[in-house]
Short mmCIF file of C-alpha atoms in Angstrom, two decimals:
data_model
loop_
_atom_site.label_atom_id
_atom_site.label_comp_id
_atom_site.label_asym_id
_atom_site.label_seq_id
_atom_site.Cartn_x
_atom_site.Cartn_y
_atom_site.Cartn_z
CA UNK A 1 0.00 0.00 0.00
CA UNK A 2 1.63 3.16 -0.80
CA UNK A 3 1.86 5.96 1.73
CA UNK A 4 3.72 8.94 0.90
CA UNK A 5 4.50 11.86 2.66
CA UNK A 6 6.15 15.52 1.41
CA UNK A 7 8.34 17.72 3.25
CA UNK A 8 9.27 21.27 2.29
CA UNK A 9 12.71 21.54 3.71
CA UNK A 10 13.22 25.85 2.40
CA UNK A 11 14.65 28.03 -0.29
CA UNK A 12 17.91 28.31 -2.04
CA UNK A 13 19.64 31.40 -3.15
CA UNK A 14 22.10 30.02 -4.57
CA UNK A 15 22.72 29.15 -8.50
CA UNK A 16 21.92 26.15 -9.73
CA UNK A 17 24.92 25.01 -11.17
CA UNK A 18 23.77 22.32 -13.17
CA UNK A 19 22.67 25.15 -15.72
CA UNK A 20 24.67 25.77 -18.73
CA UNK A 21 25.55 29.97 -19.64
CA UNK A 22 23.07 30.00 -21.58
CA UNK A 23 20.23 28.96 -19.38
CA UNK A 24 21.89 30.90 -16.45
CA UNK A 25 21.38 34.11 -18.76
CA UNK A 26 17.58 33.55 -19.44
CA UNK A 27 16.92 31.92 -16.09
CA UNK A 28 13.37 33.20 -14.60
CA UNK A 29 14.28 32.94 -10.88
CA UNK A 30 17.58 32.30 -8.86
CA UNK A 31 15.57 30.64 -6.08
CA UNK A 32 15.10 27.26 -5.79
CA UNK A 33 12.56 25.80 -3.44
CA UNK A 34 14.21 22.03 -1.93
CA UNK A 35 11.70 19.09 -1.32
CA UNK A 36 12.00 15.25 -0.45
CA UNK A 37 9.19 12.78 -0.93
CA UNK A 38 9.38 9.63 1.11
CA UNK A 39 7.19 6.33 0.64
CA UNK A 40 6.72 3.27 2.71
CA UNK A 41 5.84 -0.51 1.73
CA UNK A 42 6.45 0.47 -2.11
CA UNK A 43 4.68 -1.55 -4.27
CA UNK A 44 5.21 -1.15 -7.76
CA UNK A 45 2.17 0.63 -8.22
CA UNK A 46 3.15 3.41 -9.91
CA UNK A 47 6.38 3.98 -11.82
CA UNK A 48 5.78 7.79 -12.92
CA UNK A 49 6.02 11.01 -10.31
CA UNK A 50 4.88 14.60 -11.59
CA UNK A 51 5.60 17.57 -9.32
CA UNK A 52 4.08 20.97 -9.93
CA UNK A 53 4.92 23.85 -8.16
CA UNK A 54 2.27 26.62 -8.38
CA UNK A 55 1.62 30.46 -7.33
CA UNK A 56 -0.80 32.59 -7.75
CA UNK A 57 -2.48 36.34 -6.49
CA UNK A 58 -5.75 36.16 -5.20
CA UNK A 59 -7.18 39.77 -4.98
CA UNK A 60 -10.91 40.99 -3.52
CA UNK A 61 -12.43 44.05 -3.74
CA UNK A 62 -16.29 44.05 -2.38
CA UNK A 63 -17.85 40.90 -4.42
CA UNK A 64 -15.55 41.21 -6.78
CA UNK A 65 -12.66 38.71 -7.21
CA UNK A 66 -9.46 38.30 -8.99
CA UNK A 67 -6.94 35.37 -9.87
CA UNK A 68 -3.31 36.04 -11.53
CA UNK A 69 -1.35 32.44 -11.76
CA UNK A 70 2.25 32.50 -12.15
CA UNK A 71 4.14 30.45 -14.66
CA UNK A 72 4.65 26.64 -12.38
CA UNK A 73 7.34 25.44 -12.65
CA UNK A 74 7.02 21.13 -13.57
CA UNK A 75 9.39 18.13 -13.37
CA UNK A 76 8.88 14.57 -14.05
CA UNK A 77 10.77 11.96 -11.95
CA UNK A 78 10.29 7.49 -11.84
CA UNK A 79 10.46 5.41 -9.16
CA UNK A 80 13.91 4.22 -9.76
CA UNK A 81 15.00 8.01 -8.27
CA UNK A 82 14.06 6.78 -5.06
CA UNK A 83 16.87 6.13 -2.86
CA UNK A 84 16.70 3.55 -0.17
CA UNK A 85 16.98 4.36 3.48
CA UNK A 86 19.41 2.57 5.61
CA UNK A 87 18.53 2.19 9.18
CA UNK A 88 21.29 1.69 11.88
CA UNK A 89 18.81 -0.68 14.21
CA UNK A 90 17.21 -2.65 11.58
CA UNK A 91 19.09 -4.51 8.33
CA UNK A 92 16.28 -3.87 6.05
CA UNK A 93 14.12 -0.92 5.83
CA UNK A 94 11.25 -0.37 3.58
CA UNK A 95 11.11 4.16 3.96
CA UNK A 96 12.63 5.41 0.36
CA UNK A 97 12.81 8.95 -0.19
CA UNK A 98 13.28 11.15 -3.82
CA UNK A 99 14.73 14.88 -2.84
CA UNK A 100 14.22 17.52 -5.62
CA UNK A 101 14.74 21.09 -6.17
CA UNK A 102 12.15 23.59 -8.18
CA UNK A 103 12.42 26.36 -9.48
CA UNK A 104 10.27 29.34 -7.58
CA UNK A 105 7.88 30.32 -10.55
CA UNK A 106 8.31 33.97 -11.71
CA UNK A 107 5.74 36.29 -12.93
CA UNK A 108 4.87 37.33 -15.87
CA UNK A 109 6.33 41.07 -15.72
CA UNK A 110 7.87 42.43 -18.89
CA UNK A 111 11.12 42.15 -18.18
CA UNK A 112 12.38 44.31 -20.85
CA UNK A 113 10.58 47.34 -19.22
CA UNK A 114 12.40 46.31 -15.72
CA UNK A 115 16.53 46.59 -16.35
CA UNK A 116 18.92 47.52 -13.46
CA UNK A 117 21.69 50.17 -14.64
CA UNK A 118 24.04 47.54 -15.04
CA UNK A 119 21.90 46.17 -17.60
CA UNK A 120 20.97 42.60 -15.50
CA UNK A 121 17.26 41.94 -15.88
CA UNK A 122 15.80 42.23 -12.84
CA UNK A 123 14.07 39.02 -10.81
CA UNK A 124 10.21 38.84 -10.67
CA UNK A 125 9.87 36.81 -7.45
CA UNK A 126 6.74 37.53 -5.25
CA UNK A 127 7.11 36.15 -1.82
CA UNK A 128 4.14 34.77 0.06
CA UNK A 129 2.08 37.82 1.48
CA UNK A 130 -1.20 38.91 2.47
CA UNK A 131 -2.54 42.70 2.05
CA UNK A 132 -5.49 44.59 3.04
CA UNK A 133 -7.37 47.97 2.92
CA UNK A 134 -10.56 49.64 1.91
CA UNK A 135 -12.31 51.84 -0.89
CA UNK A 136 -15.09 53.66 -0.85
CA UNK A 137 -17.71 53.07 -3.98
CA UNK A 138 -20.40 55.16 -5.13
CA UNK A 139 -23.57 53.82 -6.00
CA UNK A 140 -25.06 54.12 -9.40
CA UNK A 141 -28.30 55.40 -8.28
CA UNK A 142 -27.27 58.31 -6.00
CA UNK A 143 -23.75 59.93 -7.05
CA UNK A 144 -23.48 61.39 -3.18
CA UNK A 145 -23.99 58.00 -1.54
CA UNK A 146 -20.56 56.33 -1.29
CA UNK A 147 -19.86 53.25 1.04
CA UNK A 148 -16.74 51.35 2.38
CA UNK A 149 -15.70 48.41 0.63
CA UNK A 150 -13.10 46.15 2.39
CA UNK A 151 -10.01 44.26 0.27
CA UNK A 152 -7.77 41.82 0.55
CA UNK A 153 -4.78 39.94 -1.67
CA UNK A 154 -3.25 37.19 -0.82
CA UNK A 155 0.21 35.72 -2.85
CA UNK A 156 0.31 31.58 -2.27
CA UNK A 157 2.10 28.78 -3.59
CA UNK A 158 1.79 25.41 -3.32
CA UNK A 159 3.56 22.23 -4.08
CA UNK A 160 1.57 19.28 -6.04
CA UNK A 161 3.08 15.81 -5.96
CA UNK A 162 0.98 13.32 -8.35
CA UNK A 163 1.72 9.37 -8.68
CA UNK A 164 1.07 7.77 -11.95
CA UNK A 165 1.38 4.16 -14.02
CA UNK A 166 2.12 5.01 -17.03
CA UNK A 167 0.92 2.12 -18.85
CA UNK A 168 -2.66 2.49 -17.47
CA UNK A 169 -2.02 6.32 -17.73
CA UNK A 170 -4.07 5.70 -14.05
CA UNK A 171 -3.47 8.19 -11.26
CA UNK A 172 -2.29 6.05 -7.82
CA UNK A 173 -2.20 9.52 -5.40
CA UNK A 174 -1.72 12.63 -4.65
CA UNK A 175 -0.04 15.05 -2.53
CA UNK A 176 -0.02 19.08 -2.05
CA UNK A 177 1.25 21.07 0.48
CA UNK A 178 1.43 24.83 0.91
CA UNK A 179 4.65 26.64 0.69
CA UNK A 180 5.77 29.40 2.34
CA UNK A 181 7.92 31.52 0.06
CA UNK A 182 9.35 34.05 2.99
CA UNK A 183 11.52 36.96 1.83
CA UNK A 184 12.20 38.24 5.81
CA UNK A 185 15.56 36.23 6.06
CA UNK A 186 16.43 36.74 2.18
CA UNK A 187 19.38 39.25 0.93
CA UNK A 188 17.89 42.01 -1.45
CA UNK A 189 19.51 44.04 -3.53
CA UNK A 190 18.31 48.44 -3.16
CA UNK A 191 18.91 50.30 -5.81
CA UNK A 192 17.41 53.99 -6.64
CA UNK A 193 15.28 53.23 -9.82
CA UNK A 194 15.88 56.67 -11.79
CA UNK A 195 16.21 56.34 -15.76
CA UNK A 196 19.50 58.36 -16.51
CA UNK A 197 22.68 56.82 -17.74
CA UNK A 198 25.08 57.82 -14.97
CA UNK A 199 25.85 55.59 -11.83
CA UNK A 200 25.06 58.10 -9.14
CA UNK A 201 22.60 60.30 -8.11
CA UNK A 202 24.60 63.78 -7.28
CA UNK A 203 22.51 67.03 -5.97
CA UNK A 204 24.06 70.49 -6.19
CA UNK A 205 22.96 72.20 -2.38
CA UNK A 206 22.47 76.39 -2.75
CA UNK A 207 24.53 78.31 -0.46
CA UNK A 208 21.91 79.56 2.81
CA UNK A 209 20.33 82.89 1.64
CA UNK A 210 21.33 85.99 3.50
CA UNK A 211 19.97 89.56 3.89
CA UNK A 212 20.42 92.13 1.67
CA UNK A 213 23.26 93.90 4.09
CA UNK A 214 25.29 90.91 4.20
CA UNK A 215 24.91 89.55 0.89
CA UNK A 216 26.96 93.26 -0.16
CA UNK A 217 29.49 92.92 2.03
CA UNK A 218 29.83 89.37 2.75
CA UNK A 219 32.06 86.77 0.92
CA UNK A 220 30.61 84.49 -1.74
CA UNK A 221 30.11 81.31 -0.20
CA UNK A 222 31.41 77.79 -1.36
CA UNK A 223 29.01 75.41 -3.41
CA UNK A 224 27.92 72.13 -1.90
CA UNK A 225 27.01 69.00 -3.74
CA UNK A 226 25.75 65.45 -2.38
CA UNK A 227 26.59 62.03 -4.66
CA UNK A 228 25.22 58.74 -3.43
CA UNK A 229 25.68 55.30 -5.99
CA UNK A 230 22.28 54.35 -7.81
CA UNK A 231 23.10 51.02 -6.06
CA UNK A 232 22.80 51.31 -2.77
CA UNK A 233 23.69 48.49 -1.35
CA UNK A 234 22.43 44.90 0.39
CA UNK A 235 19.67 44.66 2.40
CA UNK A 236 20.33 42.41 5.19
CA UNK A 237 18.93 40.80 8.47
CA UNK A 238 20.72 41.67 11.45
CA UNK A 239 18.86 39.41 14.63
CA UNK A 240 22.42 40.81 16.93
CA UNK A 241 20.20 43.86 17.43
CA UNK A 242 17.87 44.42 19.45
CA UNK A 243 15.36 45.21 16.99
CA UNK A 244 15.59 41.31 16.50
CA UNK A 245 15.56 40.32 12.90
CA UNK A 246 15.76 43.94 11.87
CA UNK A 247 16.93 44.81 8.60
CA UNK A 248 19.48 47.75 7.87
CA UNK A 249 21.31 49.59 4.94
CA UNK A 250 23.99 51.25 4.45
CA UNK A 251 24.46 54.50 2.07
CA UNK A 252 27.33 55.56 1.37
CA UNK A 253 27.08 59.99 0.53
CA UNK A 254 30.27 61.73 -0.48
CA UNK A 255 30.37 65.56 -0.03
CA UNK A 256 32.18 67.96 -2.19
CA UNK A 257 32.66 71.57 -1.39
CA UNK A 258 34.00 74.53 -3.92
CA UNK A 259 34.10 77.38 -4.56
CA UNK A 260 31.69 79.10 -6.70
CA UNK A 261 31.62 79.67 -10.28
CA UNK A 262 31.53 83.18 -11.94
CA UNK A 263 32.69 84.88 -8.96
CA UNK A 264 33.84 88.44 -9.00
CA UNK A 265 34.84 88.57 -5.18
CA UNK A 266 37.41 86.58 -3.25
CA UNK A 267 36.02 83.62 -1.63
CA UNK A 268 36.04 82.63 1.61
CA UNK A 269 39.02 80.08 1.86
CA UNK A 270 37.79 76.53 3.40
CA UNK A 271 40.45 75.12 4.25
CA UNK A 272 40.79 71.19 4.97
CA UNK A 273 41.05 69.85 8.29
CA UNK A 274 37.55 71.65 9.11
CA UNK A 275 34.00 69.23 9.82
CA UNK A 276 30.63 69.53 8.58
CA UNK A 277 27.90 68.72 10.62
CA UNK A 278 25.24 66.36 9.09
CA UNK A 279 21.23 66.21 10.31
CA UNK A 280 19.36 63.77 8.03
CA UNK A 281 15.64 62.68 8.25
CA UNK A 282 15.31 59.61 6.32
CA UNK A 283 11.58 58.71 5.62
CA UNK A 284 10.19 55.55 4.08
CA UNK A 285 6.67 55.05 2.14
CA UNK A 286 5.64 51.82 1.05
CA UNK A 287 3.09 51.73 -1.26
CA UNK A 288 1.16 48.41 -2.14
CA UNK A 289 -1.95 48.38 -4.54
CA UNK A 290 -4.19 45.93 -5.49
CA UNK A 291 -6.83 45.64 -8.14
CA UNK A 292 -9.56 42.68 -9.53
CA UNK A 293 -8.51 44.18 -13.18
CA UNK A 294 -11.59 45.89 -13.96
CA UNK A 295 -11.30 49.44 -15.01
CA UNK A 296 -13.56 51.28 -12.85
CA UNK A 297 -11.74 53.36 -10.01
CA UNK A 298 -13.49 51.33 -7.41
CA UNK A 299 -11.39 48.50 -8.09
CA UNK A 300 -8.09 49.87 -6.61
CA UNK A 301 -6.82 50.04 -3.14
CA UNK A 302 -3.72 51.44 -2.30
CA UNK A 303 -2.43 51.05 0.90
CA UNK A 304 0.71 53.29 1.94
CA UNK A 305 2.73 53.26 5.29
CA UNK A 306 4.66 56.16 5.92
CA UNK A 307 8.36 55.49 8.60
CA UNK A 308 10.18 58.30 9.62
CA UNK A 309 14.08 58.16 11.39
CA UNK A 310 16.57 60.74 12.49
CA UNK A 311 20.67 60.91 12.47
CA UNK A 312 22.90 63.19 13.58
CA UNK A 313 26.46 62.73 12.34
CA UNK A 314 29.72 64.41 12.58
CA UNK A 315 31.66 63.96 9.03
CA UNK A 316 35.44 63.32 8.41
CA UNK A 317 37.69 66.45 7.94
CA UNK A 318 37.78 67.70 4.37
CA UNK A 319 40.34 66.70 2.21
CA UNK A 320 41.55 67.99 -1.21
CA UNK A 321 42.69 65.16 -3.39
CA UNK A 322 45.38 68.00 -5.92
CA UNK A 323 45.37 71.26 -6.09
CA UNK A 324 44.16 73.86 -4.31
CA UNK A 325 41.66 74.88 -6.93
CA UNK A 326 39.74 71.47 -6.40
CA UNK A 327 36.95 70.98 -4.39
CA UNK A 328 37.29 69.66 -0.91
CA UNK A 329 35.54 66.23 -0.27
CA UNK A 330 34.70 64.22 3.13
CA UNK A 331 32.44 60.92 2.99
CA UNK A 332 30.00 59.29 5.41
CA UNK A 333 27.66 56.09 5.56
CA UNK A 334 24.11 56.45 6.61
CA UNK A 335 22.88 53.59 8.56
CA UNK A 336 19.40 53.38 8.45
CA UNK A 337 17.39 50.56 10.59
CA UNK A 338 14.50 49.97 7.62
CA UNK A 339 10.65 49.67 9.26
CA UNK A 340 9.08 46.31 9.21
CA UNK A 341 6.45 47.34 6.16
CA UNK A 342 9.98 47.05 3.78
CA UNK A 343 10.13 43.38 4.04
CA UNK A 344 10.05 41.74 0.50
CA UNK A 345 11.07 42.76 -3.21
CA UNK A 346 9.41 45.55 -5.61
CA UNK A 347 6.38 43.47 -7.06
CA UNK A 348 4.35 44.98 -10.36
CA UNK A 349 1.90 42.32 -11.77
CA UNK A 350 -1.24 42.65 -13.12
CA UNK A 351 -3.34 42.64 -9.77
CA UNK A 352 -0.30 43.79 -7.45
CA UNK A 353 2.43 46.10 -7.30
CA UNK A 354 4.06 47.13 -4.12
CA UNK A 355 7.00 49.50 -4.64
CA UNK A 356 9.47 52.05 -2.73
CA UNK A 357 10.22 55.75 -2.25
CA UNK A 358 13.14 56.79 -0.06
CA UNK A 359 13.38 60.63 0.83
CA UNK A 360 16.36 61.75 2.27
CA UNK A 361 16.54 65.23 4.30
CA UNK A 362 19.93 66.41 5.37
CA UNK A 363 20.71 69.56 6.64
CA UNK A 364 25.00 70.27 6.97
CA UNK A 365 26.57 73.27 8.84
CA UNK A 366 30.37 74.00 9.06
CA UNK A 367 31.48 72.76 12.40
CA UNK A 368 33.13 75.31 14.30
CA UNK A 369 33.74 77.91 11.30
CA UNK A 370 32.89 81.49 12.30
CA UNK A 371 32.98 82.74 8.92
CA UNK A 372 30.85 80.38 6.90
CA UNK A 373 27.64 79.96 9.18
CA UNK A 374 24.54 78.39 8.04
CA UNK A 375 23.22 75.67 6.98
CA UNK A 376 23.34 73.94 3.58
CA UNK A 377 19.98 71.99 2.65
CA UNK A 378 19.27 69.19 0.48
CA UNK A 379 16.77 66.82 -0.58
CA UNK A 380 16.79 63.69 -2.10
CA UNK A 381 13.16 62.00 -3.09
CA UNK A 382 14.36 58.24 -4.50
CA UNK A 383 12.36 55.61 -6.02
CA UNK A 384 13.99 52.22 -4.83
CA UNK A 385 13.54 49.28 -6.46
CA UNK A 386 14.19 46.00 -4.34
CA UNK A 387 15.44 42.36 -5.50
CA UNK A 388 16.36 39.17 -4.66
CA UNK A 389 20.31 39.65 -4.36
CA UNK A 390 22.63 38.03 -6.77
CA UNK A 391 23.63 35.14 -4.31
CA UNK A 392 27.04 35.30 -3.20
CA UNK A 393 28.88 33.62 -0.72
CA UNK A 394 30.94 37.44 1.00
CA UNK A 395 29.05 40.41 0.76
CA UNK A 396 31.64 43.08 1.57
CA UNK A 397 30.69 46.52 2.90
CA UNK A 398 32.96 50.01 3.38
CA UNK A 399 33.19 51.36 6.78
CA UNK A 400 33.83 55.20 7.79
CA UNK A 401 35.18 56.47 11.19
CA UNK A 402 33.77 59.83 11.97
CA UNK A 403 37.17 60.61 13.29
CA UNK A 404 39.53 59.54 11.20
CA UNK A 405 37.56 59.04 7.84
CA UNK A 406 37.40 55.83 5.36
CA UNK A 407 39.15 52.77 6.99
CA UNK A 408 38.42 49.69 5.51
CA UNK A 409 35.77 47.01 3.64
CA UNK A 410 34.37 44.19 5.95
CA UNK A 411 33.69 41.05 4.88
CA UNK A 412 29.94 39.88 5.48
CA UNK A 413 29.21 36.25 5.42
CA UNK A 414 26.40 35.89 3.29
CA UNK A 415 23.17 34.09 5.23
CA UNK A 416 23.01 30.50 4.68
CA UNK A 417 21.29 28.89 1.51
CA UNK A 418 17.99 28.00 2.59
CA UNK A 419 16.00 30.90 4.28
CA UNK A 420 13.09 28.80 6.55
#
C-alpha cells in the first residue's frame, strides 16, 4: 500500500549550477525551493512522479474577485529516483525517499521594461504575502452616496506531488502542500530606480540665503554638492540587534565643497582639516496596490505606510585630493534601521504592485567655522527598487570612522542557503 509523505525543507539562493551559460542568462528565478518525498511498503504501483509547483495572487475588492497564476514550474521523476533508506537498528528498511529542487515560478512582468543600470534583468519573485485595505464606492443610483468596501490579496504557492502508471495512464495519489515563500531572512539588492545613464545620483545644495546687508558685504560662499551610488547596497537581516531580525542599509554619501563659479569677489578660503555637521531625516513610504482588473476606479486600493528616522552625524575632515583649486571632499555612511512594512522585493503584476520611495533630508553646517555659518539643505526623493540579491557567498561593505575618515571594507558572510 503506498503511503507517501512531502516535506518542504526551504529556499535556495544560490545558483543552480547544473545550468549551462546559456540557461543561467535567461533563467526566470535564482531561487530554488528544496523538497524530499518519502514512501513506505512500495509496491510497484506506480512507476511515474509529476511535481508541480504553483503560485498565484488572489485579490478581492467588495464581491468582486481576482486570480493572476504565475508560470509553475514542472518536473517529471520514476520510481527508480528513489533512494533507499538505511537504518542503523534494523538490516532492512522499507522508507525510500526522492529529494528535488524547483524552481520558484516567476511572474509574468515584462522584463524588458524592468533593467537595473548595469543592464541585468531584474528578478520577478513575489514572496508569500497577504494585504489589506478599503475603498469607498459610489452607487449608481445616488452619485453622493458612497460606502466602504473592504479588500484583501493574498500571494500563495503550493507544491503538487501526483503518482502515476504510465501504462494504465491511471493516477495512484496525490499530494499538495502549501509553501511558504518568505523573503524576511532573504538578501535584497536596493537600488534607486531613476532612468538616466550615470551611476550616481549627485545634488548640487544652494549656499543659505542671507539679507540684503550681508549679501553686499559678505564673501561668496562655497558650493555644496551630495553624490550617493544608484546602487545602494544589500539589504540584510541583522537578529544581533535588538530590533531582532531587523533589517538595515547602508548608504554611502560623499560631499564635495567649492568654490563658486563666476565669482567676481574673493572667496572665503575653506580650508581642509575643518567638519561639517550632518542632520538627516530619512523617511520611508511603502506603497502596495491591489486591483480585480476591472477598469472602474473602485477596483483599486492602495495602501501606503509612511516610517520616519533621524541621524545626527559628525563627518570626516575635508580633504583635497590635488590642487588647491579642487573641491574639498569628506564621505559618510548612513545607517538606516528599515521599518518592518519594507520586508520583500518591488512586485508589479497585473493585480499587485508594491514599490518604494526613499526621501532623504539632510541639513550640513560647518562645524566650528565662524565665517561660513549656516546651513546647507538638500533633498533627495528616490524611487527604490528592491530584489532578490545576486547570491554570493561574502558580501563586503565600506566602513567610515567619523574621526579619522574611510578605513576599511568588511567582509559579510552571506546568510546561509535555505532561508526557513
Amino acid at each position: 500500500m503506498l503511503t507517501p509523505t512531502l516535506q518542504v525543507w526551504g529556499i535556495s539562493a544560490t545558483e543552480d549550477v547544473s545550468l549551462g551559460p546559456d540557461d543561467k542568462a535567461t533563467s526566470q528565478s535564482r531561487l530554488r525551493l528544496h523538497s524530499r518525498i518519502t514512501i513506505f511498503d512500495q509496491d510497484g504501483s506506480f512507476d511515474i512522479i509529476r511535481i508541480r509547483l504553483q503560485g498565484a495572487v488572489r485579490t478581492q475588492i467588495g464581491s468582486q474577485v481576482a486570480v493572476e497564476k504565475f508560470p509553475s514550474s514542472t518536473q517529471t521523476k520514476t520510481n527508480l529516483d528513489f533512494q533507499p533508506v538505511h537504518s542503523a537498528s534494523r538490516q532492512r528498511s522499507d522508507e525510500q525517499h526522492l529529494d528535488f529542487i524547483c524552481s520558484v515560478p516567476a511572474t509574468n512582468t515584462k522584463r524588458s521594461e524592468r533593467k537595473s543600470s548595469s543592464g541585468d534583468v531584474l528578478d520577478s519573485f513575489v514572496p508569500t504575502m497577504s494585504v489589506t485595505g478599503n475603498t469607498y464606492v459610489t452607487r449608481v443610483s445616488a452619485l453622493r452616496d458612497r460606502h466602504l468596501v473592504e479588500g484583501s490579496c493574498k500571494v500563495a504557492y503550493w507544491l503538487e506531488v501526483e503518482f502515476w502508471r504510465s501504462e494504465s495512464n491511471h493516477l495512484v495519489g496525490a499530494l499538495t502542500c502549501p509553501v511558504d515563500v518568505s523573503a524576511l531572512l532573504m538578501p535584497l539588492d536596493v537600488e534607486v530606480s531613476i532612468p538616466n545613464q550615470s551611476n550616481e545620483i549627485e545634488q548640487v545644495v544652494k549656499p543659505p540665503l542671507r539679507s540684503l546687508g550681508r549679501l553686499i558685504w559678505s564673501h561668496p560662499q562655497p558650493e555644496l554638492s551630495v553624490t550617493i551610488p544608484k546602487k545602494l547596497g544589500y539589504l540584510l537581516s541583522d537578529s544581533s540587534r535588538l530590533s531582532r531580525g531587523s533589517r538595515h542599509l547602508s548608504i554611502p554619501v560623499s560631499v564635495h565643497i567649492k568654490r563658486p563659479s563666476q565669482s567676481r569677489r574673493p572667496v572665503q578660503a575653506l580650508p581642509p582639516g575643518d567638519s561639517l555637521k550632518c542632520s538627516v531625516k530619512a523617511m520611508w513610504y511603502t506603497r502596495r496596490t491591489f486591483t480585480t482588473g476591472s477598469s472602474a476606479a473602485e477596483s483599486v486600493v492602495n495602501n501606503t505606510t509612511v516610517s520616519a528616522q533621524k541621524l545626527s552625524l559628525t563627518l570626516p575632515p575635508l580633504y583635497r585630493l590635488d590642487s588647491e583649486s579642487s573641491p574639498c571632499t569628506t564621505s559618510m555612511e548612513l545607517n538606516l534601521i528599515l521599518p518592518g512594512s519594507i520586508s520583500s522585493p518591488s512586485v508589479h503584476t497585473d493585480l499587485l504592485a508594491v514599490s518604494y520611495i526613499l526621501d532623504l533630508s539632510m541639513r550640513f553646517e560647518f562645524n566650528g567655522h565662524e565665517i561660513l555659518k549656516g546651513s546647507y539643505n538638500a533633498s533627495l526623493r528616490l524611487p527604490l527598487t528592491l530584489r532578490a540579491a545576486q547570491p554570493h557567498p561574502i558580501i563586503s561593505r565600506r566602513n567610515f570612522d567619523p574621526l579619522v575618515g574611510y578605513v576599511a571594507e568588511e567582509a559579510i558572510y552571506a546568510p546561509p542557503p535555505y532561508v526557513f
